[in-house]
XYZ file of C-alpha atoms in Angstrom:
300
model
C -75.717 47.902 -75.675
C -79.102 46.118 -76.571
C -81.840 47.960 -77.695
C -85.190 48.936 -75.774
C -87.936 46.598 -76.549
C -89.961 49.694 -77.066
C -87.761 50.715 -80.085
C -87.022 47.414 -80.954
C -90.822 46.741 -81.739
C -91.182 50.248 -83.702
C -88.202 49.219 -85.981
C -90.304 46.024 -86.751
C -93.470 47.603 -87.527
C -91.659 50.176 -89.597
C -89.955 47.686 -91.619
C -93.637 45.747 -91.906
C -94.783 49.099 -93.306
C -92.208 49.466 -95.692
C -92.609 46.132 -97.106
C -96.353 46.326 -97.359
C -96.279 49.756 -99.182
C -95.619 48.797 -102.548
C -98.669 46.354 -102.714
C -100.659 49.292 -100.719
C -99.761 51.807 -102.982
C -100.526 49.839 -106.067
C -104.081 48.539 -105.087
C -104.917 52.269 -103.819
C -106.994 53.249 -106.493
C -108.681 49.512 -106.685
C -109.507 50.360 -102.541
C -111.218 53.520 -103.624
C -114.971 53.375 -103.513
C -116.555 53.193 -106.565
C -118.346 56.703 -105.970
C -114.955 58.365 -105.163
C -113.439 57.030 -108.357
C -116.517 58.182 -110.484
C -116.658 61.687 -109.068
C -112.496 61.752 -109.982
C -113.361 60.786 -113.563
C -116.265 63.253 -113.618
C -113.419 65.893 -113.680
C -112.180 64.443 -116.870
C -112.767 65.647 -120.477
C -114.038 62.773 -123.765
C -110.283 62.422 -124.591
C -108.657 62.023 -121.102
C -111.576 59.265 -120.277
C -110.900 57.284 -123.520
C -107.314 57.697 -122.823
C -107.676 56.387 -119.292
C -109.863 53.499 -120.082
C -106.828 51.790 -121.402
C -104.975 51.472 -118.176
C -106.761 48.394 -117.095
C -110.085 46.679 -116.787
C -110.941 48.536 -113.421
C -110.414 51.984 -115.339
C -112.177 50.663 -118.592
C -115.173 50.171 -116.274
C -115.427 53.229 -114.786
C -114.140 55.265 -117.535
C -117.276 53.998 -119.695
C -119.896 54.643 -116.863
C -123.049 55.814 -118.791
C -123.419 58.730 -116.307
C -119.921 60.518 -117.228
C -120.647 59.974 -120.845
C -124.390 61.083 -120.948
C -122.890 64.481 -119.154
C -120.079 64.784 -121.971
C -122.913 64.125 -124.653
C -125.793 66.648 -123.373
C -122.647 69.661 -122.985
C -121.282 69.067 -126.580
C -124.008 67.401 -128.794
C -127.403 68.121 -126.811
C -129.308 71.025 -128.142
C -130.235 72.887 -124.353
C -126.125 72.394 -123.150
C -125.615 72.582 -119.826
C -122.633 74.303 -118.502
C -119.165 72.402 -118.210
C -118.512 71.667 -114.474
C -118.231 68.910 -112.523
C -121.496 69.609 -110.237
C -123.951 68.704 -113.556
C -122.745 65.118 -113.302
C -125.799 64.448 -111.524
C -127.902 67.064 -114.022
C -128.152 64.228 -116.703
C -129.747 62.103 -114.138
C -131.890 64.476 -112.699
C -132.966 65.684 -116.558
C -133.413 62.369 -118.100
C -134.243 59.918 -115.154
C -132.137 57.852 -113.352
C -133.662 54.892 -115.110
C -133.097 55.934 -118.576
C -129.630 56.633 -117.938
C -128.392 53.877 -115.717
C -130.182 51.273 -117.666
C -129.066 51.512 -120.776
C -126.333 48.760 -121.737
C -122.495 49.349 -120.601
C -121.010 51.771 -123.021
C -124.276 52.961 -124.934
C -123.424 56.984 -123.999
C -120.028 56.357 -124.879
C -121.133 55.094 -128.242
C -123.543 57.993 -128.605
C -120.824 60.588 -128.234
C -118.397 58.740 -130.529
C -121.425 58.760 -133.238
C -122.145 62.254 -132.583
C -118.374 63.299 -132.555
C -118.346 61.376 -136.540
C -121.252 64.019 -137.549
C -123.559 63.877 -139.910
C -123.134 62.695 -143.530
C -122.565 65.794 -145.387
C -119.869 64.087 -147.199
C -123.017 62.030 -149.369
C -123.167 65.318 -151.596
C -120.044 65.200 -152.597
C -120.566 61.536 -153.917
C -122.871 62.809 -155.882
C -120.423 64.129 -158.595
C -120.219 60.822 -161.110
C -117.460 60.863 -163.034
C -118.670 60.279 -166.716
C -115.329 58.478 -167.574
C -115.708 55.692 -164.692
C -119.076 55.925 -163.701
C -118.207 56.322 -160.277
C -118.016 59.291 -157.875
C -115.286 61.762 -158.689
C -114.354 63.006 -155.439
C -113.862 59.518 -153.051
C -110.478 60.219 -152.573
C -111.112 63.617 -151.387
C -114.282 62.841 -149.017
C -112.060 59.935 -147.759
C -109.060 62.466 -146.852
C -111.575 65.083 -145.456
C -112.747 62.157 -142.809
C -109.554 61.277 -141.751
C -110.336 58.034 -142.980
C -107.485 55.355 -142.937
C -107.094 51.138 -142.753
C -106.056 48.593 -140.290
C -105.180 45.096 -141.056
C -105.535 42.778 -137.947
C -103.895 39.506 -138.269
C -105.033 36.206 -135.880
C -102.547 33.104 -135.930
C -103.535 29.736 -134.990
C -101.917 30.094 -131.478
C -104.794 32.847 -130.439
C -102.742 35.846 -130.667
C -104.011 38.909 -132.678
C -102.210 42.141 -133.519
C -103.108 45.218 -135.526
C -101.053 46.950 -138.424
C -101.287 50.338 -139.318
C -101.445 50.991 -143.233
C -97.677 51.097 -144.555
C -98.814 52.897 -147.938
C -101.447 53.309 -150.218
C -101.953 54.648 -153.977
C -105.253 55.978 -155.369
C -106.072 55.807 -158.767
C -108.812 56.494 -161.054
C -111.232 54.057 -159.836
C -109.553 52.172 -157.032
C -106.990 52.470 -153.767
C -104.302 49.975 -153.463
C -103.180 49.412 -149.343
C -99.583 47.972 -148.332
C -98.735 46.589 -145.138
C -95.021 45.822 -145.433
C -92.416 43.168 -143.705
C -91.532 46.363 -140.990
C -94.934 45.881 -139.586
C -93.757 42.642 -138.279
C -96.009 40.322 -139.703
C -96.418 36.973 -138.900
C -95.006 33.506 -140.756
C -97.736 32.720 -143.708
C -98.409 29.251 -142.319
C -99.094 30.670 -139.125
C -101.900 33.205 -140.173
C -105.471 32.065 -139.406
C -107.855 35.136 -140.190
C -106.949 38.698 -141.842
C -109.292 41.576 -141.000
C -109.571 44.757 -142.750
C -111.054 47.602 -140.983
C -111.641 51.045 -142.172
C -110.972 53.445 -139.229
C -112.010 57.142 -139.304
C -109.866 59.099 -136.447
C -112.070 61.260 -134.201
C -111.049 64.731 -133.672
C -110.933 65.105 -129.817
C -108.707 67.704 -127.887
C -105.751 65.352 -126.878
C -102.541 66.376 -128.344
C -99.582 63.805 -128.664
C -101.913 60.879 -127.948
C -102.944 58.464 -130.565
C -106.581 59.495 -131.516
C -109.225 56.837 -131.152
C -111.366 55.961 -134.208
C -114.674 54.417 -135.320
C -113.947 51.148 -136.792
C -115.767 49.468 -139.468
C -115.263 46.135 -140.481
C -114.807 45.722 -144.592
C -113.898 41.878 -144.716
C -112.508 38.942 -142.978
C -110.835 36.232 -144.380
C -110.316 32.602 -143.230
C -106.840 31.613 -144.311
C -107.607 27.806 -144.118
C -110.149 28.373 -146.407
C -108.709 30.500 -148.988
C -105.697 28.264 -148.867
C -107.516 25.731 -151.168
C -108.046 28.089 -153.997
C -104.763 30.153 -153.536
C -102.735 30.746 -156.489
C -99.142 31.907 -157.362
C -99.384 34.373 -159.828
C -95.627 35.519 -160.204
C -92.324 34.770 -158.532
C -88.352 35.981 -158.656
C -85.386 34.842 -156.452
C -86.867 36.627 -153.514
C -90.534 37.042 -153.136
C -93.718 34.614 -154.491
C -96.905 36.455 -154.937
C -99.932 34.853 -153.864
C -103.241 35.827 -154.934
C -106.140 34.764 -152.308
C -108.894 36.259 -154.010
C -109.219 39.171 -156.852
C -107.925 42.269 -155.258
C -105.972 40.583 -152.166
C -102.131 39.475 -152.751
C -99.749 38.383 -150.297
C -96.096 38.384 -151.039
C -94.020 35.735 -149.071
C -90.135 35.497 -149.031
C -89.026 32.173 -150.795
C -86.270 31.221 -148.526
C -88.050 31.785 -145.322
C -91.816 31.737 -146.058
C -92.581 34.816 -143.657
C -94.919 37.693 -145.195
C -92.887 40.297 -147.003
C -95.987 42.297 -147.479
C -99.767 42.095 -147.605
C -101.837 44.292 -150.485
C -105.237 44.966 -150.693
C -106.941 46.850 -153.497
C -110.238 48.355 -152.603
C -112.667 49.333 -155.536
C -114.447 52.969 -155.289
C -117.729 51.453 -155.275
C -119.367 52.209 -152.057
C -116.001 52.642 -150.401
C -116.455 55.504 -148.507
C -119.957 53.778 -146.759
C -118.017 50.387 -146.303
C -115.112 52.403 -144.758
C -116.753 54.378 -141.998
C -120.738 53.038 -141.916
C -120.192 49.286 -140.528
C -119.048 48.639 -136.890
C -115.968 46.663 -135.592
C -118.031 43.106 -136.038
C -120.365 43.446 -138.775
C -119.796 44.911 -142.342
C -121.674 48.009 -143.949
C -124.483 46.185 -145.439
C -126.123 48.286 -148.519
C -129.432 49.177 -148.257
C -132.156 47.516 -150.659
C -134.414 49.208 -152.728
C -137.733 47.348 -152.892
C -139.894 48.498 -155.883
C -143.473 50.267 -155.427
C -146.111 47.632 -155.018
C -148.261 47.353 -158.074
C -151.369 45.583 -157.609
C -152.714 46.538 -161.132
C -149.676 44.624 -163.237
C -147.380 42.693 -161.006
């Protein structure tokens, strides 16, 4: 017995709805008005905002909204703190003026929050304790540990792919620290490496248990492998590994039978090491301030 036309049409419509539902649910957040998304995100704290910004480009854009981070900045770091509830989302706009908040570059207040979370440079007084044996700050290792500083290596290959590798091991001595990145970090082939970038990373203490803490990245050095290859020296080898000296303090161990990287080693001197590790930006290294002698118009 044939089904009635009305029932058949409802079944077909239901099937069409089922087929469209995955795409509909997939694009649900993208179809929401921006005002609704901002309102939802206004209930999140700094840790949650930072985490959700890694979902996709859309969430990164909205989770970096200046009004959201301005509210967090005032609540956490401003002298005139405001209550932490959703209704104070518009308070920064009323207090500081809509133009001042909205006309800032994208991510400006997010950057201000991270800068403020780093705290003041109270560690500088500890670096004032100079060792009589080395002439260097004697508390460098302790200051780095107190600031939760680590180092990351960014490797770029000729195909354009970039990968970031966390530190495998570190060893402090009286005047320097030696850093290792080993084969366990899936380092690429030696011939394929185009650039190496070393970043100092200071982890920011946000209330986000179980998730990787965000960090302030400070570029310390950027090496062009094509340029360094011309002056690379082989300083040692055995049946397994060949040691290549790229420049003083930077050594790459290469497996002799595979030409793949066994490890990469950096030795960093303590001179201005804390400043170089935390005071630069992700694209520009720390620049030591120049001290100009006072102008003397009597005896130049």
